Each structure stands twice: as C-alpha cells, then as structure tokens.
PDB file of C-alpha atoms and ligand atoms in Angstrom:
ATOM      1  CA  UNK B  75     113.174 123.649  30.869  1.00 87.00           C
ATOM      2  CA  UNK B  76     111.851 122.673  34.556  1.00 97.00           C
ATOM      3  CA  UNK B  77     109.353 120.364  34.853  1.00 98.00           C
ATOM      4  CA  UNK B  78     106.925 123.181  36.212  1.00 98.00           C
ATOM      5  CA  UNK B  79     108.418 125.841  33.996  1.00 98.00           C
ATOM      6  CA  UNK B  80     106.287 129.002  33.790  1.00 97.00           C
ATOM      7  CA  UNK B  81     103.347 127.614  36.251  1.00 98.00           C
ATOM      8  CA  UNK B  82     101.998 129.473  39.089  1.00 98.00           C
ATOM      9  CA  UNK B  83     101.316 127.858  42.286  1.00 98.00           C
ATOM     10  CA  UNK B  84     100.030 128.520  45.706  1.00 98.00           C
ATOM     11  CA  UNK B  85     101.475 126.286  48.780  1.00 98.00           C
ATOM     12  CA  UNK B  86      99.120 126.553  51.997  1.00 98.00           C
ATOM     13  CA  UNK B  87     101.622 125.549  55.285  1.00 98.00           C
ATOM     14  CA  UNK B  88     104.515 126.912  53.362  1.00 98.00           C
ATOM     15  CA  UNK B  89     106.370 128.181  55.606  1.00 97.00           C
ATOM     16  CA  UNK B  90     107.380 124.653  57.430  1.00 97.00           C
ATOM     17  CA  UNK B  91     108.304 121.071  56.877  1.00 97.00           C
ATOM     18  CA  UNK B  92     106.729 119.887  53.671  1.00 98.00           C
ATOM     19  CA  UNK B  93     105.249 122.595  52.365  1.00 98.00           C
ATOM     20  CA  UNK B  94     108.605 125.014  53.108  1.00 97.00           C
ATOM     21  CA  UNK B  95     110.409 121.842  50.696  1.00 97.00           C
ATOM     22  CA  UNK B  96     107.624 121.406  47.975  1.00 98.00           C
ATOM     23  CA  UNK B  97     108.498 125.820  47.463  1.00 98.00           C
ATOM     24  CA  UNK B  98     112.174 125.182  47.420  1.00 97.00           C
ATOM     25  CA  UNK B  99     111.460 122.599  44.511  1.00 98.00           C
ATOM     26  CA  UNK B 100     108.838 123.872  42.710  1.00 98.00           C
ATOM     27  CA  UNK B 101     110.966 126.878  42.269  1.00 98.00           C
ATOM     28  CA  UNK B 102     113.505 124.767  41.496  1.00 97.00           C
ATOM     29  CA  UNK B 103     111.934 123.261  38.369  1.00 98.00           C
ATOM     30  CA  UNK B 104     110.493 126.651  37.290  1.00 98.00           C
ATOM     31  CA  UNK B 105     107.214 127.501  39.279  1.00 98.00           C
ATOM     32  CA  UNK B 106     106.576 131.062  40.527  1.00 98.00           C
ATOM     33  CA  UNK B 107     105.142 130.312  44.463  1.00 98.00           C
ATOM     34  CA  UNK B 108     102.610 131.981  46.507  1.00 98.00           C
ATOM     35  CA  UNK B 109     104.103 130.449  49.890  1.00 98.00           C
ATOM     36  CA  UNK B 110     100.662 131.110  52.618  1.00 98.00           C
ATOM     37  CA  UNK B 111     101.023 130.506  56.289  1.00 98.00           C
ATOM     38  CA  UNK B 112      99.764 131.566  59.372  1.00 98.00           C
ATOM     39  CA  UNK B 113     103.691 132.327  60.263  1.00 96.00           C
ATOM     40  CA  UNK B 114     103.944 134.873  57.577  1.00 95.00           C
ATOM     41  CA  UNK B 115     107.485 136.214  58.888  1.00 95.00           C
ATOM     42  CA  UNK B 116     108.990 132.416  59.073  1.00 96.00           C
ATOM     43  CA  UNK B 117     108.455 132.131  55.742  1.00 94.00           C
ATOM     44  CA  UNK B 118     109.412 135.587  54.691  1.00 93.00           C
ATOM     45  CA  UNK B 119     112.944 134.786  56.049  1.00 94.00           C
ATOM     46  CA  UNK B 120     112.974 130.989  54.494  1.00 93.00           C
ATOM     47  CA  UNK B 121     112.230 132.139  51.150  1.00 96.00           C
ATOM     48  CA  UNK B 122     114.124 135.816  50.934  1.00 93.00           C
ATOM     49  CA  UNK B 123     117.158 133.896  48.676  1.00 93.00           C
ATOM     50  CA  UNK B 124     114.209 133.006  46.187  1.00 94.00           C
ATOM     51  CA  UNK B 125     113.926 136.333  45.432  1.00 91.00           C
ATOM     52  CA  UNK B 126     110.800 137.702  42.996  1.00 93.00           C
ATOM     53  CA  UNK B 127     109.950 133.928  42.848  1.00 97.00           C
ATOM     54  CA  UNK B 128     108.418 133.587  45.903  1.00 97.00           C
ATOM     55  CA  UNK B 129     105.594 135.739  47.414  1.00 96.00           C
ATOM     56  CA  UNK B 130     104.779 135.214  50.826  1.00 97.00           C
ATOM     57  CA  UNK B 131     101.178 136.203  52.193  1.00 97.00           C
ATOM     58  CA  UNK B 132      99.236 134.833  55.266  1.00 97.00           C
ATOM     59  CA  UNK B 133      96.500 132.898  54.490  1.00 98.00           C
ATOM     60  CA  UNK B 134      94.565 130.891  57.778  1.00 98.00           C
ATOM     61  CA  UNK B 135      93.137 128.209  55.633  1.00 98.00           C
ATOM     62  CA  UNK B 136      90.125 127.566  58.028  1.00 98.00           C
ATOM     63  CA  UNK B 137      89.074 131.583  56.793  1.00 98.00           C
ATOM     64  CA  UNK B 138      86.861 131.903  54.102  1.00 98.00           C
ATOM     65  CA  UNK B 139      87.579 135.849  53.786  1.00 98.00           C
ATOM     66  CA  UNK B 140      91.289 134.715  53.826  1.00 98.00           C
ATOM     67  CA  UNK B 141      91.207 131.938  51.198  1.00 98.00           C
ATOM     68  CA  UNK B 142      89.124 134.638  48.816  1.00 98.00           C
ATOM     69  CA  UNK B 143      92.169 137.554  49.284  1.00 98.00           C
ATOM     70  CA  UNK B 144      94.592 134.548  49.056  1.00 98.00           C
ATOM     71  CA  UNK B 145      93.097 133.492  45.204  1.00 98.00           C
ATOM     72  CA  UNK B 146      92.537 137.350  44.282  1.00 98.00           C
ATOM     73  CA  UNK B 147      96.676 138.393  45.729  1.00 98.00           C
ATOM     74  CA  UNK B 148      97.931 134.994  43.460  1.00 98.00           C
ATOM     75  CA  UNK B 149      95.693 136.904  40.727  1.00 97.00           C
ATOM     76  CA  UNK B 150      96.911 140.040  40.903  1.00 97.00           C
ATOM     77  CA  UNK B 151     100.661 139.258  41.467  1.00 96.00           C
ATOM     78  CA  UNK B 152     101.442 136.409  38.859  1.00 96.00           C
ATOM     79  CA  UNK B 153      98.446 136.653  36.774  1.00 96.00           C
ATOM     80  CA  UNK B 154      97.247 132.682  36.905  1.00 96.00           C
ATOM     81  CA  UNK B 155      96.933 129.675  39.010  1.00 98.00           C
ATOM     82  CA  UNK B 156      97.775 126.475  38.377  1.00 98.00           C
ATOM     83  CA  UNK B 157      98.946 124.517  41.233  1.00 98.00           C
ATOM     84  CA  UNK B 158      97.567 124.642  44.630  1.00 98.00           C
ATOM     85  CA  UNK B 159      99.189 121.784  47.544  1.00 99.00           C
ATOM     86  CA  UNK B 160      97.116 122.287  50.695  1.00 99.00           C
ATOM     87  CA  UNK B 161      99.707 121.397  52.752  1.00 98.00           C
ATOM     88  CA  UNK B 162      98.534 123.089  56.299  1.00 98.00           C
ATOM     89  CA  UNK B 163      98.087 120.633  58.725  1.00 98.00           C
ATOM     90  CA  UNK B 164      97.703 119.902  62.609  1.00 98.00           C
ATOM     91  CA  UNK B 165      98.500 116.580  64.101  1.00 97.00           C
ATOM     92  CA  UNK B 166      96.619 115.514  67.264  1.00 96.00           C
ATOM     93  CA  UNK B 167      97.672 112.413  69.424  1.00 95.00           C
ATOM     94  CA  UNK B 168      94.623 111.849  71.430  1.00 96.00           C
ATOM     95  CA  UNK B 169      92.320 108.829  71.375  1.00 98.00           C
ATOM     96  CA  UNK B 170      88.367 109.376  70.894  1.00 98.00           C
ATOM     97  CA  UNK B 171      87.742 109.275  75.094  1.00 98.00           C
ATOM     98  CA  UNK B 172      90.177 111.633  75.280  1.00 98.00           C
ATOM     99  CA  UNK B 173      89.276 114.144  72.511  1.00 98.00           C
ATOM    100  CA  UNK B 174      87.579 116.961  73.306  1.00 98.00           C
ATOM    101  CA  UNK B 175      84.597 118.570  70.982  1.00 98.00           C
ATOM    102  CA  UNK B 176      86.756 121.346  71.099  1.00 98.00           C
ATOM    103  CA  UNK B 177      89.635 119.443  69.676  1.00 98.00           C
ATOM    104  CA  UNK B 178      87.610 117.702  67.322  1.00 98.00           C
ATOM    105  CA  UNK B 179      86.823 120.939  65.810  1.00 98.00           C
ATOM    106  CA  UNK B 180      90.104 122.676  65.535  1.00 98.00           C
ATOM    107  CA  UNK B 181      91.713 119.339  63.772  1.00 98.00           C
ATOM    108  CA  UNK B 182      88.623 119.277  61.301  1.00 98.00           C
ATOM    109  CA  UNK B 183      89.236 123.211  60.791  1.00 99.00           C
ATOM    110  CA  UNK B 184      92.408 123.008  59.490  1.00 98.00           C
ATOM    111  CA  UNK B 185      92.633 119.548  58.140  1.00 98.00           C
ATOM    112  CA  UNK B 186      89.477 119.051  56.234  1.00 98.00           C
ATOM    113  CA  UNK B 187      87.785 122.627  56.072  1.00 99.00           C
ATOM    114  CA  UNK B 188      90.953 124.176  54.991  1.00 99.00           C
ATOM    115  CA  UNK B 189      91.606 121.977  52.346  1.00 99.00           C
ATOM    116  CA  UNK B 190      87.596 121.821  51.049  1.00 99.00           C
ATOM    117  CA  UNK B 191      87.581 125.559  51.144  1.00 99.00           C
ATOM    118  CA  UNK B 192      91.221 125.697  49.288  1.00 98.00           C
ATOM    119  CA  UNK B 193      89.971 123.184  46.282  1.00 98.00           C
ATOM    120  CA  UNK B 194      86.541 125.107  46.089  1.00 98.00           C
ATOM    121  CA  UNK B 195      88.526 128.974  45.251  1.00 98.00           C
ATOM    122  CA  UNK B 196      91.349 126.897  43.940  1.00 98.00           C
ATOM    123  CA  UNK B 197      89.115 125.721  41.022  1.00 98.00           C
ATOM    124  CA  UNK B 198      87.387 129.119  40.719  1.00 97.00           C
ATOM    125  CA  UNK B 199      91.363 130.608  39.678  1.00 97.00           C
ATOM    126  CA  UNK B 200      92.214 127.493  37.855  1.00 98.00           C
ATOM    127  CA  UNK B 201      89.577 127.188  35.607  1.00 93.00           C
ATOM    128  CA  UNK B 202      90.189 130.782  33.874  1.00 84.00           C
ATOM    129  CA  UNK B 203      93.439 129.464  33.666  1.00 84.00           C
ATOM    130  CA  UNK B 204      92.160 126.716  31.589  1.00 93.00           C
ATOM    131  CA  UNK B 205      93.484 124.043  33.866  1.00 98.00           C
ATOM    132  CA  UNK B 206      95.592 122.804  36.839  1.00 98.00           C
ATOM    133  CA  UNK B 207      96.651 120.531  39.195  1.00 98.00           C
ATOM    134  CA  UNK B 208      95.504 120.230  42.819  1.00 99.00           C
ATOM    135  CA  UNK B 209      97.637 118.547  45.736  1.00 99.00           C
ATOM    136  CA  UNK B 210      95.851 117.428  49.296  1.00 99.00           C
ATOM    137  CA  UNK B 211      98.038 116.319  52.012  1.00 98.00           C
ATOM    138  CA  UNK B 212      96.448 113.225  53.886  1.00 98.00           C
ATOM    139  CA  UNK B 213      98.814 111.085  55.520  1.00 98.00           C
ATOM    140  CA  UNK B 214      98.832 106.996  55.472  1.00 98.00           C
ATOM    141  CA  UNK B 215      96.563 108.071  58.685  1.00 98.00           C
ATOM    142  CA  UNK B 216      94.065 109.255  56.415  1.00 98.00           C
ATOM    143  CA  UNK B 217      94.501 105.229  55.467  1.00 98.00           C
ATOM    144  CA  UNK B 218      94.757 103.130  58.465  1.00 98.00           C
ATOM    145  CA  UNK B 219      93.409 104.116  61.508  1.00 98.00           C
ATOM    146  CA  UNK B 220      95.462 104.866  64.587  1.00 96.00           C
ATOM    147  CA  UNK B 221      94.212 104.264  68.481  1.00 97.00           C
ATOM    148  CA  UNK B 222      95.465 107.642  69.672  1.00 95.00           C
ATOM    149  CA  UNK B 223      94.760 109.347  66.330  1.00 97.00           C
ATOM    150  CA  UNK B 224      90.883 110.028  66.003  1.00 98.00           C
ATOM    151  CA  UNK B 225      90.398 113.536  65.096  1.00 98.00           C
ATOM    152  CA  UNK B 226      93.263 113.036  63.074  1.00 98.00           C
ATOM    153  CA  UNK B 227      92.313 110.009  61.334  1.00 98.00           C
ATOM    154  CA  UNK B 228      88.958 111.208  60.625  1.00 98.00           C
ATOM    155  CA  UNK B 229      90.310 114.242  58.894  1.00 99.00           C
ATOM    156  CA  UNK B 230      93.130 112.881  56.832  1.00 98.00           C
ATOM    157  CA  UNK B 231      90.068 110.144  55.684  1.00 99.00           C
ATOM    158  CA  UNK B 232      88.175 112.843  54.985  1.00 99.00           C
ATOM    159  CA  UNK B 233      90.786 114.275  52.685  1.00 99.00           C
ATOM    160  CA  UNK B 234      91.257 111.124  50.810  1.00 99.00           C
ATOM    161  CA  UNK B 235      87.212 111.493  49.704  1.00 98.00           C
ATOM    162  CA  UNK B 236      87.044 114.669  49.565  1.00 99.00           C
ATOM    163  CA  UNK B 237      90.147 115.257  46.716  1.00 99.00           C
ATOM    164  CA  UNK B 238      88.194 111.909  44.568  1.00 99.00           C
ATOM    165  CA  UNK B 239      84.973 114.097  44.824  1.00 99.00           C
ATOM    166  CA  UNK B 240      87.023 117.372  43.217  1.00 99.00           C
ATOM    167  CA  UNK B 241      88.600 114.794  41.174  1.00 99.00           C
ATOM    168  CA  UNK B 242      85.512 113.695  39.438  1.00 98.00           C
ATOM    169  CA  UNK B 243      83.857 117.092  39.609  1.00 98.00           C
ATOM    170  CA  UNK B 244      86.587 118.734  37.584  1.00 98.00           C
ATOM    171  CA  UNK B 245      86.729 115.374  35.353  1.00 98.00           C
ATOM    172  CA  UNK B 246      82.531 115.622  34.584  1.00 98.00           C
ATOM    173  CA  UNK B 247      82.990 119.675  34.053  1.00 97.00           C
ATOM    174  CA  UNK B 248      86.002 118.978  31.564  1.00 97.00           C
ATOM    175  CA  UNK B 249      87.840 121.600  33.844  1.00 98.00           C
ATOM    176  CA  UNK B 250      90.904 120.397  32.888  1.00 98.00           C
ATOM    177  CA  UNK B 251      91.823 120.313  36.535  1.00 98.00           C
ATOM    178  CA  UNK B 252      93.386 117.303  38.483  1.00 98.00           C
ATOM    179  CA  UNK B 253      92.782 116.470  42.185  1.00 99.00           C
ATOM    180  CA  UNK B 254      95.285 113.728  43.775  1.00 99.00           C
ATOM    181  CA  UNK B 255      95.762 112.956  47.223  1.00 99.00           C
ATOM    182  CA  UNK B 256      99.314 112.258  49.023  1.00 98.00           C
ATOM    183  CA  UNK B 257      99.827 109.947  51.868  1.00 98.00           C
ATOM    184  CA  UNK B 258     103.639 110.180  53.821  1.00 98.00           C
ATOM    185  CA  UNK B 259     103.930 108.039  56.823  1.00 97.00           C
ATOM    186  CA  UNK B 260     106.309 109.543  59.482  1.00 96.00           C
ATOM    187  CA  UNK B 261     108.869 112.206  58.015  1.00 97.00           C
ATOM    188  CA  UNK B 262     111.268 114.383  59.436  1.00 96.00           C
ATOM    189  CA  UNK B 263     109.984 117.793  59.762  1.00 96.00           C
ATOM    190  CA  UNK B 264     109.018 120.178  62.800  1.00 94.00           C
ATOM    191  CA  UNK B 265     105.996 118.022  62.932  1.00 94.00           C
ATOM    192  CA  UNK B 266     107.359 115.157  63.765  1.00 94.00           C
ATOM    193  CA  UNK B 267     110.118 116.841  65.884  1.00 93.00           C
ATOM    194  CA  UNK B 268     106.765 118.376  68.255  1.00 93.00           C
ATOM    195  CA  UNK B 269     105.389 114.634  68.267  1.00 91.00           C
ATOM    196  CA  UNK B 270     108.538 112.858  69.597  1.00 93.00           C
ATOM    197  CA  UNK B 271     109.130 115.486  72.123  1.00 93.00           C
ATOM    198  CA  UNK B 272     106.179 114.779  73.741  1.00 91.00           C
ATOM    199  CA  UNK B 273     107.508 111.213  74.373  1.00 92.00           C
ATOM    200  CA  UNK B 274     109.065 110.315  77.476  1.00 94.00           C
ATOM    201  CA  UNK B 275     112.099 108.774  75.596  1.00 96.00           C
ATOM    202  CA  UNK B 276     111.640 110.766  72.186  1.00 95.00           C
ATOM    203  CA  UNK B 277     115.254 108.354  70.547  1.00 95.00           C
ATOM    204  CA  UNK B 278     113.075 105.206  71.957  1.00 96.00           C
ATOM    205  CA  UNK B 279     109.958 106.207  70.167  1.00 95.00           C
ATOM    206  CA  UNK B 280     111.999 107.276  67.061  1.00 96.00           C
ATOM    207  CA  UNK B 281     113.331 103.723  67.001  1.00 96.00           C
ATOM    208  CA  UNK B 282     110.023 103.153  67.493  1.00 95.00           C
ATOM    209  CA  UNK B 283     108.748 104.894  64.350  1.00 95.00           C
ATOM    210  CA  UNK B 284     111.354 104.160  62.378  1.00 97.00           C
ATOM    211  CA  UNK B 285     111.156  99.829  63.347  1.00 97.00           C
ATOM    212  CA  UNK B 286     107.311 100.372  61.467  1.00 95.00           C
ATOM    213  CA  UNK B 287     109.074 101.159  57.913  1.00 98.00           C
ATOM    214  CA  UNK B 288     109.853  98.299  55.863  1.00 98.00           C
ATOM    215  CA  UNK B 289     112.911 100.615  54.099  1.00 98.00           C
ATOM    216  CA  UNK B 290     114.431 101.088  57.663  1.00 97.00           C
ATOM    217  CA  UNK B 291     114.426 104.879  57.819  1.00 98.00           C
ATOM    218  CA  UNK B 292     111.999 107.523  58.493  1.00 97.00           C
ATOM    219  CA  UNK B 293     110.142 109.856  54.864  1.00 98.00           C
ATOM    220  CA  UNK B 294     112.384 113.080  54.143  1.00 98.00           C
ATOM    221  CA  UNK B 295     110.332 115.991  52.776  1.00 97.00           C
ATOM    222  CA  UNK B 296     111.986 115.641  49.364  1.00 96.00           C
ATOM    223  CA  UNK B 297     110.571 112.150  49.292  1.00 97.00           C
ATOM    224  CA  UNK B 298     106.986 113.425  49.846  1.00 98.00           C
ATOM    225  CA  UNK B 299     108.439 116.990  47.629  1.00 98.00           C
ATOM    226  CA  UNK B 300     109.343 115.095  44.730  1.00 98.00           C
ATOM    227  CA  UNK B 301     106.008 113.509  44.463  1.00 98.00           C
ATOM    228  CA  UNK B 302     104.223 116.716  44.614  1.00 98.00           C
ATOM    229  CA  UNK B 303     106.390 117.933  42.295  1.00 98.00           C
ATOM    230  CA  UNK B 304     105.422 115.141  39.727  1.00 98.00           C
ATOM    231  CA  UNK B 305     101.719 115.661  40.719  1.00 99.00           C
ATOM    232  CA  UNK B 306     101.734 119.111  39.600  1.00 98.00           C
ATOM    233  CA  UNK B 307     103.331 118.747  36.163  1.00 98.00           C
ATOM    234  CA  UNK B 308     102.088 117.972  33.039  1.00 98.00           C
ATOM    235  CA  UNK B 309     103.943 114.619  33.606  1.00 98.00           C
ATOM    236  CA  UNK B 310     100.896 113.300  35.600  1.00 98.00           C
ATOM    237  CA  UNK B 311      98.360 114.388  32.982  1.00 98.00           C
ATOM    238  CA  UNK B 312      96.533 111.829  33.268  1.00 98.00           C
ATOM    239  CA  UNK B 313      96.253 110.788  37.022  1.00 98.00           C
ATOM    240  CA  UNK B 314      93.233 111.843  39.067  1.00 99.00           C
ATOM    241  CA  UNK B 315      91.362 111.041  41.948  1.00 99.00           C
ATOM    242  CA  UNK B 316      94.605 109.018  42.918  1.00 98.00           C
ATOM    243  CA  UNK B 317      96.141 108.483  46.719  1.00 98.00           C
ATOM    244  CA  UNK B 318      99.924 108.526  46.308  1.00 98.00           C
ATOM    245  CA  UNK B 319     101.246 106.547  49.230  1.00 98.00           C
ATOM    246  CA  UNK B 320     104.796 107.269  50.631  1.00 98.00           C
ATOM    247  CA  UNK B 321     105.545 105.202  53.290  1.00 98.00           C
ATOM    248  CA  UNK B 322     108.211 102.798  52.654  1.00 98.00           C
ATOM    249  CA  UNK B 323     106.417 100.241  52.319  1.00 98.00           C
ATOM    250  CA  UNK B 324     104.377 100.397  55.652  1.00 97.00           C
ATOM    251  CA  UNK B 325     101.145 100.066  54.578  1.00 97.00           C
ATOM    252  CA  UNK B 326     101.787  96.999  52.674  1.00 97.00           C
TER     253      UNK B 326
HETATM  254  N1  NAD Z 405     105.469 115.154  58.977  1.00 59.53           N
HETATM  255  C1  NAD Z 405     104.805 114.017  58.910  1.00 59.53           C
HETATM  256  O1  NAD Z 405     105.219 112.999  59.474  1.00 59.53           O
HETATM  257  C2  NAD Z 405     103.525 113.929  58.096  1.00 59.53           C
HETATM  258  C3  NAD Z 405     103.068 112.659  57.741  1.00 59.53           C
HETATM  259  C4  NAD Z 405     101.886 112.540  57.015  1.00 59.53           C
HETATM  260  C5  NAD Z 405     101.187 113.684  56.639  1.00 59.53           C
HETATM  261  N2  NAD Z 405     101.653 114.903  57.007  1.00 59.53           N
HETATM  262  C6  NAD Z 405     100.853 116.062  56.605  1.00 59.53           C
HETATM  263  O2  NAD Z 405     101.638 116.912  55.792  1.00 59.53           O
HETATM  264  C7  NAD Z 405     101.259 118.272  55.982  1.00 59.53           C
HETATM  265  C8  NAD Z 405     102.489 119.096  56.331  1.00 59.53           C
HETATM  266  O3  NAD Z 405     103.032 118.607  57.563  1.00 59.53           O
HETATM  267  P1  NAD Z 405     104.464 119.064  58.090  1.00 59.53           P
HETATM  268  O4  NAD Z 405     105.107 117.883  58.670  1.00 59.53           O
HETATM  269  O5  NAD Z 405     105.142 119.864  57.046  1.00 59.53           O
HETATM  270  O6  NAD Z 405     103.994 119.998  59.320  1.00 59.53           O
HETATM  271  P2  NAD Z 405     104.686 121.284  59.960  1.00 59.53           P
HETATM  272  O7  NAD Z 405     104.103 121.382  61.322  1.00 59.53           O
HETATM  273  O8  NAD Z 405     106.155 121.243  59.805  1.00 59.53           O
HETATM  274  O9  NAD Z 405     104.123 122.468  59.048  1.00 59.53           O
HETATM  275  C9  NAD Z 405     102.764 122.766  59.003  1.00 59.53           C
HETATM  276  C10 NAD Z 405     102.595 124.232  58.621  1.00 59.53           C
HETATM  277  O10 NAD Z 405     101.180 124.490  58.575  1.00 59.53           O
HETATM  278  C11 NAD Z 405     100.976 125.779  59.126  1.00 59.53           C
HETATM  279  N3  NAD Z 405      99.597 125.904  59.605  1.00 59.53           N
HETATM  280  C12 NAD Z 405      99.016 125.327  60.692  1.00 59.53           C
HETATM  281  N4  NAD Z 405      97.749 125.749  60.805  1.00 59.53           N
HETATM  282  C13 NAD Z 405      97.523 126.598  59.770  1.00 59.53           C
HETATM  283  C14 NAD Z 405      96.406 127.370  59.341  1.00 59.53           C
HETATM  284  N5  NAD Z 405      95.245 127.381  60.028  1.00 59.53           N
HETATM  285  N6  NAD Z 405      96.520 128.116  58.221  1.00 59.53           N
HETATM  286  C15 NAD Z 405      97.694 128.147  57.533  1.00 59.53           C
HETATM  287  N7  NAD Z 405      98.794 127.462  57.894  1.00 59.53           N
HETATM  288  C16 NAD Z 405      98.694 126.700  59.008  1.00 59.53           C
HETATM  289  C17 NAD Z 405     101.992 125.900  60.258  1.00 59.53           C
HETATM  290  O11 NAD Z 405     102.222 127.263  60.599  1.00 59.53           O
HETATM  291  C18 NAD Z 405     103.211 125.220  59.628  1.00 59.53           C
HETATM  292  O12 NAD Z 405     104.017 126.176  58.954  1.00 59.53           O
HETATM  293  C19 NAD Z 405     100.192 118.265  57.081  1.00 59.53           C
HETATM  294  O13 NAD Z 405      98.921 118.320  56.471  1.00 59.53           O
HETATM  295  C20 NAD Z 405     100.410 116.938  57.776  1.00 59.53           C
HETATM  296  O14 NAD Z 405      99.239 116.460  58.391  1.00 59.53           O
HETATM  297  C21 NAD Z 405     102.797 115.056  57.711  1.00 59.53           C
END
C-alpha cells in the first residue's frame, strides 16, 4: 500500500519545480493527481509517462471562475478530493521603495489570493469527501523578513496566517480537514535558476545562498516533496495549523 493509496489530490503550480516533484511522488505512493498550471502543455508533456494517473487542466489560481471549474473537473474525473498543495507561486526581489503598486498586486494575486481562494473551494470538495488534507507553500520568507523581499515577504506571511485560520475553521466545524503550512529556504528548481540569473555572478551568489545553510547545501524538491507527502497522509492525522520549516537549519 502507498502512503496516499486511493486519495485524490489537486497540485496548483504543477507543472514546475516543487509542485511538478510533489505529482511525481504522490503518484508514487498511490494518489490519483489533478496537476493545474497556467503552462498547461509543460505539464502535459512532464506527466504523459503517468498515464490515467495524472490529469492535467489549467487552472490561474488568482481566477475565481477558474478555481470553481478546477474543483467541479477534479469532481467529475476522479470522483473526490482530498488533497490540495497550493503550490503556485511568484518570487519578487524588489525592496518596498522599489515595489511598484502594480507589483504589489500581482505577488499578492498569486501568492495569497490564490491560495485563500484554493482553501475556500478546496474545503467545499473536501468536506463531501468527509475529510482531507490541505498544503500552503510559504517559504522561510513567509518567516523572516528579507530587505529586497517585501511583496514577497508579506505574502508568504500572509500564508502562514491564513492556513492557521483554515486550520482552526475546519478544526471548530469538525470538517475533518487539516491545513499546514510549508516553509523551504532556497531549493533548486526553475525558481531559483530565474533568481540567480539575474545576478551578476549567479556561481558567486549560489555560494552565496548556499554559505546561509547550516547543512552546507541548497533544499532539493524531494526534501520539500517528501514533507508534503507526509502532510497529506493519514500519517499526519493529527497535525494542524502547523508551519513545517525546511531549511537546513537556517532559521535557527
Ligand atoms: N524554489 C524555492 O527556493 C522556494 C523556496 C521557498 C518557497 N517556495 C515556494 O514554493 C512554491 C513553488 O515554487 P517553485 O520553486 O516550484 O517555483 P517554479 O517557478 O519552479 O514553479 C511555479 C509554478 O507556478 C506556476 N504559476 C505561476 N503563476 C501561476 C498562476 N497564476 N496560476 C497557476 N500557476 C501559476 C508556474 O507556471 C510554475 O509552473 C512557490 O509558492 C514558491 O514561492 C519556493
């Protein structure tokens, strides 16, 4: 048996980096995955050796409309939800001067109203389901602030509150649905590849990067995956409301 044998899920950003690794494993362990993206084609072509498994749609998680045929397609192809991991996500390296409103906005759309709108339907689906487990992506920056990071850090902080609030909401309703938040420091996916390229030296400022982690090496996305993964079984039954920090060590 996998440890997510016979669950549904839906994985928002699936078609890159963390969310393209928490698919590969959930299937893995025995989940059926509704992979959503804006890049519906990328993840067509990641996921067509996962077969029947995997069912890719696109879902723009800062679209109502879209979040409401997301839930209803999850319905009507597997029957059930009970994982969702809101792992869509824009990082912006730009400090508070320097931020436009314009900015501001698009970071909070995707960020913060994309994962509020994906716990609010995801709870709709989950509770006919009788229960399930519900996966933000924040980031240690949702944490400890950053000079350079403000519309950033203001999201990811928002994340970490909002996921407590679902938390207890589910908790007082006796939903039987769990809310946890997750919190990787750097790790080695496209996002991070788009980050160092901006730097004038990009192997400097992964040094750089890398010199901050205690455990000497940059998060993998099975590091941050493997978490997820224990989020959304039954294993974690009875952990809610909780901020998961993976960061070797570089918040402490
Ligand atoms: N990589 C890191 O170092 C790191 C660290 C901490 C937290 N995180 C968080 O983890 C999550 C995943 O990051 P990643 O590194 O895999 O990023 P990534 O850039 O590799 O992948 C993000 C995915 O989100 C999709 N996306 C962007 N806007 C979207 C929208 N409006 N609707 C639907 N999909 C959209 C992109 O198409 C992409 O496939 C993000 O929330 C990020 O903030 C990442």
């Amino acid at each position: 048996m996998g440890r997510v044998e016979g669950k549904v899920a839906l994985v928002t950003g699936a078609a890159s980096g963390l969310g393209a690794a928490t698919v590969a494993l959930l299937v893995a362990e025995g989940a059926r995955v509704v992979a959503g993206d804006l890049e519906v084609e990328k993840s067509l072509s990641a996921f067509q050796g996962l077969g029947d498994k995997v069912f890719s749609i696109r879902l723009d998680v800062t679209s109502e409309s879209d979040w409401i045929d997301a839930i209803e397609k999850v319905l009507n192809h597997y029957g059930r939800l009970d994982i969702l991991v809101n792992s869509a996500g824009i990082l912006l390296m730009k400090d508070v001067e320097a931020t436009s409103l314009e900015d501001w906005r698009r970071v909070s759309a995707v960020n913060l109203d994309g994962t509020f709108l994906g716990c609010k339907y995801g709870i709709g689906a989950m509770k006919e389901a009788g229960g399930g487990s519900i996966i933000n992506l924040s980031s240690v920056s949702g944490l400890v602030g950053g000079h350079n990071l403000a519309a950033y850090n203001a999201s990811k902080g928002g994340v970490r509150l909002l996921t407590k609030s679902v938390a207890l909401h589910c908790a007082r309703k006796g939903y039987g649905i769990r809310c946890n938040s997750v919190h990787p420091t750097f790790v080695e996916t496209p996002m991070l590849d788009a980050l160092l390229e901006t730097a004038e030296d990009p192997a400097a400022a992964r040094a750089s990067l890398t010199r901050q982690v205690p455990l000497g090496r940059l998060g993998r996305s099975e590091d941050v995956g493997k978490m997820i993964l224990y989020l959304a079984s039954d294993e974690s039954a009875f952990v809610t409301g909780s901020e998961m920090v993976i960061d070797g060590g570089a918040t402490a």
